[in-house]
Amino acid sequence: MREGRAYVAVLNGRIVAVAALVLIGKSAYLQGLRVRPELRGRGVGETTTRFLLEEARRRGAVVATLLVAEWNTPSHALVKKVGFKPRMYIYGGKPARRGESKCLSSLEAYEAVSEALGRSRGYACLPDEPWVCTAVTPWELLARGRPCIDKSLYIGRFSFGSAIGDPDIDVTSLSLDGYRERYTTYILYAIELQEKF
Ligand SMILES: CC(C)(COP(=O)(O)OP(=O)(O)OC[C@H]1O[C@@H](n2cnc3c(N)ncnc32)[C@H](O)[C@@H]1OP(=O)(O)O)[C@@H](O)C(=O)NCCC(=O)NCCS
């Protein structure tokens, strides 16, 4: 709430759901939707998600994304119902090793990140907020971290390949390799918010 990204849904004067909305350039990331357990199955989650999409559109986003844990059947059904499409798998957890890296700068860095984003169809998690995964430009990533090459390219706490980084701190990645402790698999969903880009 302090960062201006939390929303609450209020019904009859009572908070019935919480959720967050992060805007990164023209992309919106929906995070942490929680409906009060005793009020689930009555449309609160769907209404809150649709509200956040409208809010994202109003604030200038053209695409919205979110992550759903593989096992979370209710959430998969909800996000598909409102129009999200699955795009890719994201893995997260504690990496096994730090890596012996060659870090890149300026033009080399820009080209490597552009090339990696081309392979991921433009999606990545943020170097400094690895649980925020959305459609980004090379500049948005480069403003938040310096790309390095180990077995694959990584930037801050996100890797385009295997997990790499401080073994005590969470990272996310596009490959399931390289974890000391890996959490569940996540599916990245996306939805277009405007008819024309
Ligand atoms: C997932 C969650 C947000 C759904 O909220 P909700 O208010 O119960 O959902 P709604 O009543 O708005 O349901 C909307 C749609 O979601 C799907 N859905 C909701 N609950 C479901 C369930 N238990 N099983 C299968 N589908 C379900 C259905 O498609 C439903 O549409 P329908 O009623 O036409 O069938 C809620 O269960 C929750 O807070 N879960 C715990 C936290 C969590 O997992 N958050 C999501 C993290 S990505």
PDB file of C-alpha atoms and ligand atoms in Angstrom:
ATOM      1  CA  MET A   1       0.000   0.000   0.000  1.00  0.00           C
ATOM      2  CA  ARG A   2       2.919   2.316   0.815  1.00  0.00           C
ATOM      3  CA  GLU A   3       4.121   1.872  -2.757  1.00  0.00           C
ATOM      4  CA  GLY A   4       0.665   2.620  -4.154  1.00  0.00           C
ATOM      5  CA  ARG A   5       0.205  -0.794  -5.693  1.00  0.00           C
ATOM      6  CA  ALA A   6      -2.264  -2.541  -3.373  1.00  0.00           C
ATOM      7  CA  TYR A   7      -6.001  -2.593  -3.999  1.00  0.00           C
ATOM      8  CA  VAL A   8      -8.785  -3.870  -1.787  1.00  0.00           C
ATOM      9  CA  ALA A   9     -12.293  -4.959  -2.737  1.00  0.00           C
ATOM     10  CA  VAL A  10     -14.938  -3.769  -0.302  1.00  0.00           C
ATOM     11  CA  LEU A  11     -18.375  -5.343   0.077  1.00  0.00           C
ATOM     12  CA  ASN A  12     -20.860  -3.948   2.593  1.00  0.00           C
ATOM     13  CA  GLY A  13     -18.080  -1.987   4.299  1.00  0.00           C
ATOM     14  CA  ARG A  14     -15.826  -5.027   4.714  1.00  0.00           C
ATOM     15  CA  ILE A  15     -12.607  -5.857   2.880  1.00  0.00           C
ATOM     16  CA  VAL A  16     -13.291  -9.067   0.972  1.00  0.00           C
ATOM     17  CA  ALA A  17     -10.220  -9.291  -1.294  1.00  0.00           C
ATOM     18  CA  VAL A  18      -6.747  -7.844  -1.761  1.00  0.00           C
ATOM     19  CA  ALA A  19      -4.603  -7.650  -4.891  1.00  0.00           C
ATOM     20  CA  ALA A  20      -1.710  -5.684  -6.320  1.00  0.00           C
ATOM     21  CA  LEU A  21      -1.032  -4.027  -9.648  1.00  0.00           C
ATOM     22  CA  VAL A  22       2.487  -3.189 -10.826  1.00  0.00           C
ATOM     23  CA  LEU A  23       3.018  -1.047 -13.917  1.00  0.00           C
ATOM     24  CA  ILE A  24       6.245  -1.412 -15.881  1.00  0.00           C
ATOM     25  CA  GLY A  25       6.133   0.881 -18.883  1.00  0.00           C
ATOM     26  CA  LYS A  26       3.187  -0.270 -21.029  1.00  0.00           C
ATOM     27  CA  SER A  27       2.821  -3.553 -19.150  1.00  0.00           C
ATOM     28  CA  ALA A  28       0.805  -4.345 -16.068  1.00  0.00           C
ATOM     29  CA  TYR A  29       1.474  -7.192 -13.669  1.00  0.00           C
ATOM     30  CA  LEU A  30      -1.315  -8.487 -11.433  1.00  0.00           C
ATOM     31  CA  GLN A  31      -0.098  -9.967  -8.188  1.00  0.00           C
ATOM     32  CA  GLY A  32      -1.302 -11.622  -5.010  1.00  0.00           C
ATOM     33  CA  LEU A  33      -5.075 -11.829  -5.437  1.00  0.00           C
ATOM     34  CA  ARG A  34      -6.583 -13.235  -2.240  1.00  0.00           C
ATOM     35  CA  VAL A  35     -10.312 -13.559  -1.571  1.00  0.00           C
ATOM     36  CA  ARG A  36     -11.590 -14.184   1.962  1.00  0.00           C
ATOM     37  CA  PRO A  37     -11.960 -17.976   2.202  1.00  0.00           C
ATOM     38  CA  GLU A  38     -15.590 -17.844   3.336  1.00  0.00           C
ATOM     39  CA  LEU A  39     -16.534 -15.616   0.374  1.00  0.00           C
ATOM     40  CA  ARG A  40     -14.929 -17.592  -2.437  1.00  0.00           C
ATOM     41  CA  GLY A  41     -16.971 -18.880  -5.369  1.00  0.00           C
ATOM     42  CA  ARG A  42     -19.251 -15.831  -5.499  1.00  0.00           C
ATOM     43  CA  GLY A  43     -17.566 -13.784  -8.198  1.00  0.00           C
ATOM     44  CA  VAL A  44     -15.348 -11.593  -5.989  1.00  0.00           C
ATOM     45  CA  GLY A  45     -12.091 -12.823  -7.563  1.00  0.00           C
ATOM     46  CA  GLU A  46     -13.394 -12.393 -11.090  1.00  0.00           C
ATOM     47  CA  THR A  47     -14.795  -8.912 -10.398  1.00  0.00           C
ATOM     48  CA  THR A  48     -11.542  -7.836  -8.739  1.00  0.00           C
ATOM     49  CA  THR A  49      -9.463  -9.167 -11.655  1.00  0.00           C
ATOM     50  CA  ARG A  50     -11.655  -7.379 -14.212  1.00  0.00           C
ATOM     51  CA  PHE A  51     -11.405  -4.180 -12.154  1.00  0.00           C
ATOM     52  CA  LEU A  52      -7.601  -4.416 -12.085  1.00  0.00           C
ATOM     53  CA  LEU A  53      -7.498  -4.935 -15.862  1.00  0.00           C
ATOM     54  CA  GLU A  54      -9.671  -1.864 -16.362  1.00  0.00           C
ATOM     55  CA  GLU A  55      -7.464   0.080 -13.963  1.00  0.00           C
ATOM     56  CA  ALA A  56      -4.337  -1.071 -15.835  1.00  0.00           C
ATOM     57  CA  ARG A  57      -5.888   0.009 -19.151  1.00  0.00           C
ATOM     58  CA  ARG A  58      -6.874   3.371 -17.636  1.00  0.00           C
ATOM     59  CA  ARG A  59      -3.281   3.839 -16.454  1.00  0.00           C
ATOM     60  CA  GLY A  60      -1.955   3.250 -19.983  1.00  0.00           C
ATOM     61  CA  ALA A  61      -1.027  -0.444 -20.035  1.00  0.00           C
ATOM     62  CA  VAL A  62      -1.508  -2.353 -23.299  1.00  0.00           C
ATOM     63  CA  VAL A  63      -0.743  -5.801 -21.948  1.00  0.00           C
ATOM     64  CA  ALA A  64      -1.246  -7.441 -18.565  1.00  0.00           C
ATOM     65  CA  THR A  65       0.391 -10.562 -17.197  1.00  0.00           C
ATOM     66  CA  LEU A  66       0.274 -12.697 -14.079  1.00  0.00           C
ATOM     67  CA  LEU A  67       1.761 -15.924 -12.719  1.00  0.00           C
ATOM     68  CA  VAL A  68      -0.276 -18.895 -11.562  1.00  0.00           C
ATOM     69  CA  ALA A  69       1.237 -21.850  -9.722  1.00  0.00           C
ATOM     70  CA  GLU A  70       0.764 -25.043 -11.698  1.00  0.00           C
ATOM     71  CA  TRP A  71      -1.341 -26.694  -8.970  1.00  0.00           C
ATOM     72  CA  ASN A  72      -3.742 -23.740  -8.533  1.00  0.00           C
ATOM     73  CA  THR A  73      -6.803 -25.038 -10.426  1.00  0.00           C
ATOM     74  CA  PRO A  74      -9.226 -22.274  -9.299  1.00  0.00           C
ATOM     75  CA  SER A  75      -6.835 -19.548 -10.482  1.00  0.00           C
ATOM     76  CA  HIS A  76      -6.212 -21.163 -13.876  1.00  0.00           C
ATOM     77  CA  ALA A  77      -9.972 -21.339 -14.422  1.00  0.00           C
ATOM     78  CA  LEU A  78     -10.452 -17.741 -13.270  1.00  0.00           C
ATOM     79  CA  VAL A  79      -7.749 -16.168 -15.424  1.00  0.00           C
ATOM     80  CA  LYS A  80      -8.775 -18.145 -18.522  1.00  0.00           C
ATOM     81  CA  LYS A  81     -12.386 -17.066 -17.958  1.00  0.00           C
ATOM     82  CA  VAL A  82     -11.418 -13.380 -18.062  1.00  0.00           C
ATOM     83  CA  GLY A  83      -9.372 -13.926 -21.245  1.00  0.00           C
ATOM     84  CA  PHE A  84      -5.757 -14.549 -20.214  1.00  0.00           C
ATOM     85  CA  LYS A  85      -3.723 -16.937 -22.390  1.00  0.00           C
ATOM     86  CA  PRO A  86      -0.863 -19.127 -21.114  1.00  0.00           C
ATOM     87  CA  ARG A  87       2.465 -18.051 -22.632  1.00  0.00           C
ATOM     88  CA  MET A  88       5.343 -19.822 -20.888  1.00  0.00           C
ATOM     89  CA  TYR A  89       6.675 -21.571 -17.791  1.00  0.00           C
ATOM     90  CA  ILE A  90       8.545 -19.678 -15.081  1.00  0.00           C
ATOM     91  CA  TYR A  91      10.594 -21.396 -12.385  1.00  0.00           C
ATOM     92  CA  GLY A  92      11.656 -19.966  -9.055  1.00  0.00           C
ATOM     93  CA  GLY A  93      13.564 -20.840  -5.911  1.00  0.00           C
ATOM     94  CA  LYS A  94      17.027 -20.719  -4.347  1.00  0.00           C
ATOM     95  CA  PRO A  95      19.867 -21.204  -6.829  1.00  0.00           C
ATOM     96  CA  ALA A  96      22.612 -23.779  -6.321  1.00  0.00           C
ATOM     97  CA  ARG A  97      25.496 -21.472  -7.181  1.00  0.00           C
ATOM     98  CA  ARG A  98      26.545 -17.914  -7.809  1.00  0.00           C
ATOM     99  CA  GLY A  99      28.216 -18.407 -11.174  1.00  0.00           C
ATOM    100  CA  GLU A 100      31.519 -17.319 -12.585  1.00  0.00           C
ATOM    101  CA  SER A 101      30.413 -14.585 -14.782  1.00  0.00           C
ATOM    102  CA  LYS A 102      31.374 -12.305 -17.517  1.00  0.00           C
ATOM    103  CA  CYS A 103      29.243  -9.203 -17.188  1.00  0.00           C
ATOM    104  CA  LEU A 104      28.381  -7.051 -20.147  1.00  0.00           C
ATOM    105  CA  SER A 105      28.108  -3.341 -20.635  1.00  0.00           C
ATOM    106  CA  SER A 106      26.703  -0.826 -23.110  1.00  0.00           C
ATOM    107  CA  LEU A 107      26.118  -2.079 -26.645  1.00  0.00           C
ATOM    108  CA  GLU A 108      27.040  -5.685 -25.853  1.00  0.00           C
ATOM    109  CA  ALA A 109      24.582  -5.682 -22.954  1.00  0.00           C
ATOM    110  CA  TYR A 110      21.786  -4.192 -25.065  1.00  0.00           C
ATOM    111  CA  GLU A 111      22.293  -6.706 -27.857  1.00  0.00           C
ATOM    112  CA  ALA A 112      22.434  -9.706 -25.524  1.00  0.00           C
ATOM    113  CA  VAL A 113      19.259  -8.675 -23.689  1.00  0.00           C
ATOM    114  CA  SER A 114      17.413  -7.899 -26.955  1.00  0.00           C
ATOM    115  CA  GLU A 115      18.386 -11.287 -28.334  1.00  0.00           C
ATOM    116  CA  ALA A 116      17.275 -13.085 -25.145  1.00  0.00           C
ATOM    117  CA  LEU A 117      13.957 -11.209 -25.133  1.00  0.00           C
ATOM    118  CA  GLY A 118      13.455 -12.233 -28.755  1.00  0.00           C
ATOM    119  CA  ARG A 119      13.704 -15.857 -27.680  1.00  0.00           C
ATOM    120  CA  SER A 120      11.317 -15.315 -24.737  1.00  0.00           C
ATOM    121  CA  ARG A 121       8.847 -13.433 -26.991  1.00  0.00           C
ATOM    122  CA  GLY A 122       9.421 -10.269 -24.961  1.00  0.00           C
ATOM    123  CA  TYR A 123       8.666 -11.661 -21.509  1.00  0.00           C
ATOM    124  CA  ALA A 124      11.046 -11.543 -18.552  1.00  0.00           C
ATOM    125  CA  CYS A 125      11.001 -11.169 -14.786  1.00  0.00           C
ATOM    126  CA  LEU A 126      12.519  -8.049 -13.278  1.00  0.00           C
ATOM    127  CA  PRO A 127      16.165  -8.220 -12.158  1.00  0.00           C
ATOM    128  CA  ASP A 128      15.351  -6.512  -8.846  1.00  0.00           C
ATOM    129  CA  GLU A 129      11.823  -7.964  -8.392  1.00  0.00           C
ATOM    130  CA  PRO A 130      12.063 -11.495  -9.768  1.00  0.00           C
ATOM    131  CA  TRP A 131       8.423 -12.371  -8.944  1.00  0.00           C
ATOM    132  CA  VAL A 132       7.216  -9.617 -11.272  1.00  0.00           C
ATOM    133  CA  CYS A 133       7.223 -11.145 -14.754  1.00  0.00           C
ATOM    134  CA  THR A 134       5.810  -9.272 -17.705  1.00  0.00           C
ATOM    135  CA  ALA A 135       6.410  -7.942 -21.232  1.00  0.00           C
ATOM    136  CA  VAL A 136       9.426  -5.647 -21.064  1.00  0.00           C
ATOM    137  CA  THR A 137      11.818  -3.726 -23.287  1.00  0.00           C
ATOM    138  CA  PRO A 138      15.598  -4.219 -23.105  1.00  0.00           C
ATOM    139  CA  TRP A 139      15.892  -0.765 -21.525  1.00  0.00           C
ATOM    140  CA  GLU A 140      13.493  -1.624 -18.719  1.00  0.00           C
ATOM    141  CA  LEU A 141      15.680  -4.591 -17.789  1.00  0.00           C
ATOM    142  CA  LEU A 142      18.959  -2.732 -18.263  1.00  0.00           C
ATOM    143  CA  ALA A 143      17.758   0.077 -15.977  1.00  0.00           C
ATOM    144  CA  ARG A 144      17.353  -2.501 -13.185  1.00  0.00           C
ATOM    145  CA  GLY A 145      20.455  -4.647 -13.495  1.00  0.00           C
ATOM    146  CA  ARG A 146      23.562  -5.573 -15.421  1.00  0.00           C
ATOM    147  CA  PRO A 147      23.412  -8.638 -17.679  1.00  0.00           C
ATOM    148  CA  CYS A 148      25.993 -11.357 -17.134  1.00  0.00           C
ATOM    149  CA  ILE A 149      26.728 -14.590 -18.930  1.00  0.00           C
ATOM    150  CA  ASP A 150      27.300 -17.852 -17.160  1.00  0.00           C
ATOM    151  CA  LYS A 151      25.822 -20.899 -18.915  1.00  0.00           C
ATOM    152  CA  SER A 152      23.123 -18.504 -20.076  1.00  0.00           C
ATOM    153  CA  LEU A 153      22.256 -14.859 -19.786  1.00  0.00           C
ATOM    154  CA  TYR A 154      21.016 -13.569 -16.448  1.00  0.00           C
ATOM    155  CA  ILE A 155      20.365 -10.110 -15.145  1.00  0.00           C
ATOM    156  CA  GLY A 156      20.034  -9.445 -11.426  1.00  0.00           C
ATOM    157  CA  ARG A 157      17.815 -12.137  -9.919  1.00  0.00           C
ATOM    158  CA  PHE A 158      16.283 -13.339 -13.198  1.00  0.00           C
ATOM    159  CA  SER A 159      17.842 -15.750 -15.679  1.00  0.00           C
ATOM    160  CA  PHE A 160      16.844 -16.436 -19.278  1.00  0.00           C
ATOM    161  CA  GLY A 161      18.288 -19.947 -18.733  1.00  0.00           C
ATOM    162  CA  SER A 162      19.262 -21.883 -15.566  1.00  0.00           C
ATOM    163  CA  ALA A 163      18.938 -20.389 -12.090  1.00  0.00           C
ATOM    164  CA  ILE A 164      21.981 -18.482 -10.902  1.00  0.00           C
ATOM    165  CA  GLY A 165      22.756 -16.175  -7.972  1.00  0.00           C
ATOM    166  CA  ASP A 166      23.085 -15.992  -4.198  1.00  0.00           C
ATOM    167  CA  PRO A 167      21.974 -19.413  -2.850  1.00  0.00           C
ATOM    168  CA  ASP A 168      20.109 -17.685   0.024  1.00  0.00           C
ATOM    169  CA  ILE A 169      17.984 -15.385  -2.126  1.00  0.00           C
ATOM    170  CA  ASP A 170      15.067 -16.210  -4.452  1.00  0.00           C
ATOM    171  CA  VAL A 171      15.614 -16.027  -8.173  1.00  0.00           C
ATOM    172  CA  THR A 172      13.379 -16.833 -11.138  1.00  0.00           C
ATOM    173  CA  SER A 173      14.325 -18.367 -14.461  1.00  0.00           C
ATOM    174  CA  LEU A 174      13.050 -19.760 -17.738  1.00  0.00           C
ATOM    175  CA  SER A 175      14.773 -23.122 -17.216  1.00  0.00           C
ATOM    176  CA  LEU A 176      14.190 -25.531 -14.347  1.00  0.00           C
ATOM    177  CA  ASP A 177      17.910 -26.276 -13.992  1.00  0.00           C
ATOM    178  CA  GLY A 178      20.343 -24.848 -11.456  1.00  0.00           C
ATOM    179  CA  TYR A 179      18.231 -24.852  -8.275  1.00  0.00           C
ATOM    180  CA  ARG A 180      19.278 -25.888  -4.777  1.00  0.00           C
ATOM    181  CA  GLU A 181      15.618 -25.572  -3.743  1.00  0.00           C
ATOM    182  CA  ARG A 182      13.035 -25.150  -6.461  1.00  0.00           C
ATOM    183  CA  TYR A 183       9.465 -24.031  -5.771  1.00  0.00           C
ATOM    184  CA  THR A 184       6.468 -25.051  -7.800  1.00  0.00           C
ATOM    185  CA  THR A 185       6.318 -24.337 -11.537  1.00  0.00           C
ATOM    186  CA  TYR A 186       4.446 -21.203 -12.552  1.00  0.00           C
ATOM    187  CA  ILE A 187       2.626 -20.408 -15.750  1.00  0.00           C
ATOM    188  CA  LEU A 188       2.900 -16.903 -17.111  1.00  0.00           C
ATOM    189  CA  TYR A 189      -0.402 -15.691 -18.554  1.00  0.00           C
ATOM    190  CA  ALA A 190      -0.896 -12.597 -20.701  1.00  0.00           C
ATOM    191  CA  ILE A 191      -3.849 -10.595 -22.020  1.00  0.00           C
ATOM    192  CA  GLU A 192      -3.948  -7.734 -24.495  1.00  0.00           C
ATOM    193  CA  LEU A 193      -5.683  -4.664 -23.112  1.00  0.00           C
ATOM    194  CA  GLN A 194      -6.262  -2.561 -26.188  1.00  0.00           C
ATOM    195  CA  GLU A 195      -7.471  -3.410 -29.641  1.00  0.00           C
ATOM    196  CA  LYS A 196      -4.499  -1.710 -31.293  1.00  0.00           C
ATOM    197  CA  PHE A 197      -0.963  -1.400 -29.999  1.00  0.00           C
TER     198      PHE A 197
HETATM  199  C1  LIG B   1      -8.359 -18.081  -6.768  1.00  0.00           C
HETATM  200  C2  LIG B   1      -9.332 -17.131  -6.051  1.00  0.00           C
HETATM  201  C3  LIG B   1      -8.757 -15.707  -6.109  1.00  0.00           C
HETATM  202  C4  LIG B   1     -10.675 -17.173  -6.776  1.00  0.00           C
HETATM  203  O1  LIG B   1     -11.534 -16.180  -6.219  1.00  0.00           O
HETATM  204  P1  LIG B   1     -13.121 -16.410  -6.139  1.00  0.00           P
HETATM  205  O2  LIG B   1     -13.753 -15.166  -5.664  1.00  0.00           O
HETATM  206  O3  LIG B   1     -13.405 -17.648  -5.356  1.00  0.00           O
HETATM  207  O4  LIG B   1     -13.460 -16.689  -7.667  1.00  0.00           O
HETATM  208  P2  LIG B   1     -14.814 -16.340  -8.419  1.00  0.00           P
HETATM  209  O5  LIG B   1     -15.983 -16.718  -7.549  1.00  0.00           O
HETATM  210  O6  LIG B   1     -14.779 -14.943  -8.899  1.00  0.00           O
HETATM  211  O7  LIG B   1     -14.763 -17.356  -9.638  1.00  0.00           O
HETATM  212  C5  LIG B   1     -14.513 -16.917 -10.969  1.00  0.00           C
HETATM  213  C6  LIG B   1     -14.136 -18.132 -11.806  1.00  0.00           C
HETATM  214  O8  LIG B   1     -12.954 -18.720 -11.289  1.00  0.00           O
HETATM  215  C7  LIG B   1     -13.038 -20.147 -11.412  1.00  0.00           C
HETATM  216  N1  LIG B   1     -13.025 -20.742 -10.079  1.00  0.00           N
HETATM  217  C8  LIG B   1     -13.141 -20.110  -8.887  1.00  0.00           C
HETATM  218  N2  LIG B   1     -13.042 -20.996  -7.875  1.00  0.00           N
HETATM  219  C9  LIG B   1     -12.867 -22.212  -8.437  1.00  0.00           C
HETATM  220  C10 LIG B   1     -12.675 -23.522  -7.918  1.00  0.00           C
HETATM  221  N3  LIG B   1     -12.657 -23.750  -6.606  1.00  0.00           N
HETATM  222  N4  LIG B   1     -12.486 -24.540  -8.796  1.00  0.00           N
HETATM  223  C11 LIG B   1     -12.472 -24.325 -10.126  1.00  0.00           C
HETATM  224  N5  LIG B   1     -12.663 -23.087 -10.685  1.00  0.00           N
HETATM  225  C12 LIG B   1     -12.844 -22.052  -9.847  1.00  0.00           C
HETATM  226  C13 LIG B   1     -14.331 -20.441 -12.133  1.00  0.00           C
HETATM  227  O9  LIG B   1     -14.058 -20.448 -13.522  1.00  0.00           O
HETATM  228  C14 LIG B   1     -15.164 -19.240 -11.785  1.00  0.00           C
HETATM  229  O10 LIG B   1     -16.144 -18.973 -12.751  1.00  0.00           O
HETATM  230  P3  LIG B   1     -17.601 -19.698 -12.640  1.00  0.00           P
HETATM  231  O11 LIG B   1     -18.129 -19.296 -11.301  1.00  0.00           O
HETATM  232  O12 LIG B   1     -18.367 -19.108 -13.782  1.00  0.00           O
HETATM  233  O13 LIG B   1     -17.360 -21.147 -12.749  1.00  0.00           O
HETATM  234  C15 LIG B   1      -9.574 -17.561  -4.579  1.00  0.00           C
HETATM  235  O14 LIG B   1      -9.875 -18.951  -4.576  1.00  0.00           O
HETATM  236  C16 LIG B   1      -8.392 -17.327  -3.660  1.00  0.00           C
HETATM  237  O15 LIG B   1      -8.262 -16.271  -3.020  1.00  0.00           O
HETATM  238  N6  LIG B   1      -7.512 -18.337  -3.544  1.00  0.00           N
HETATM  239  C17 LIG B   1      -6.354 -18.302  -2.690  1.00  0.00           C
HETATM  240  C18 LIG B   1      -5.275 -17.387  -3.183  1.00  0.00           C
HETATM  241  C19 LIG B   1      -4.869 -17.648  -4.611  1.00  0.00           C
HETATM  242  O16 LIG B   1      -4.654 -18.777  -5.029  1.00  0.00           O
HETATM  243  N7  LIG B   1      -4.751 -16.553  -5.361  1.00  0.00           N
HETATM  244  C20 LIG B   1      -4.372 -16.568  -6.743  1.00  0.00           C
HETATM  245  C21 LIG B   1      -2.905 -16.475  -6.891  1.00  0.00           C
HETATM  246  S1  LIG B   1      -2.472 -16.411  -8.619  1.00  0.00           S
END
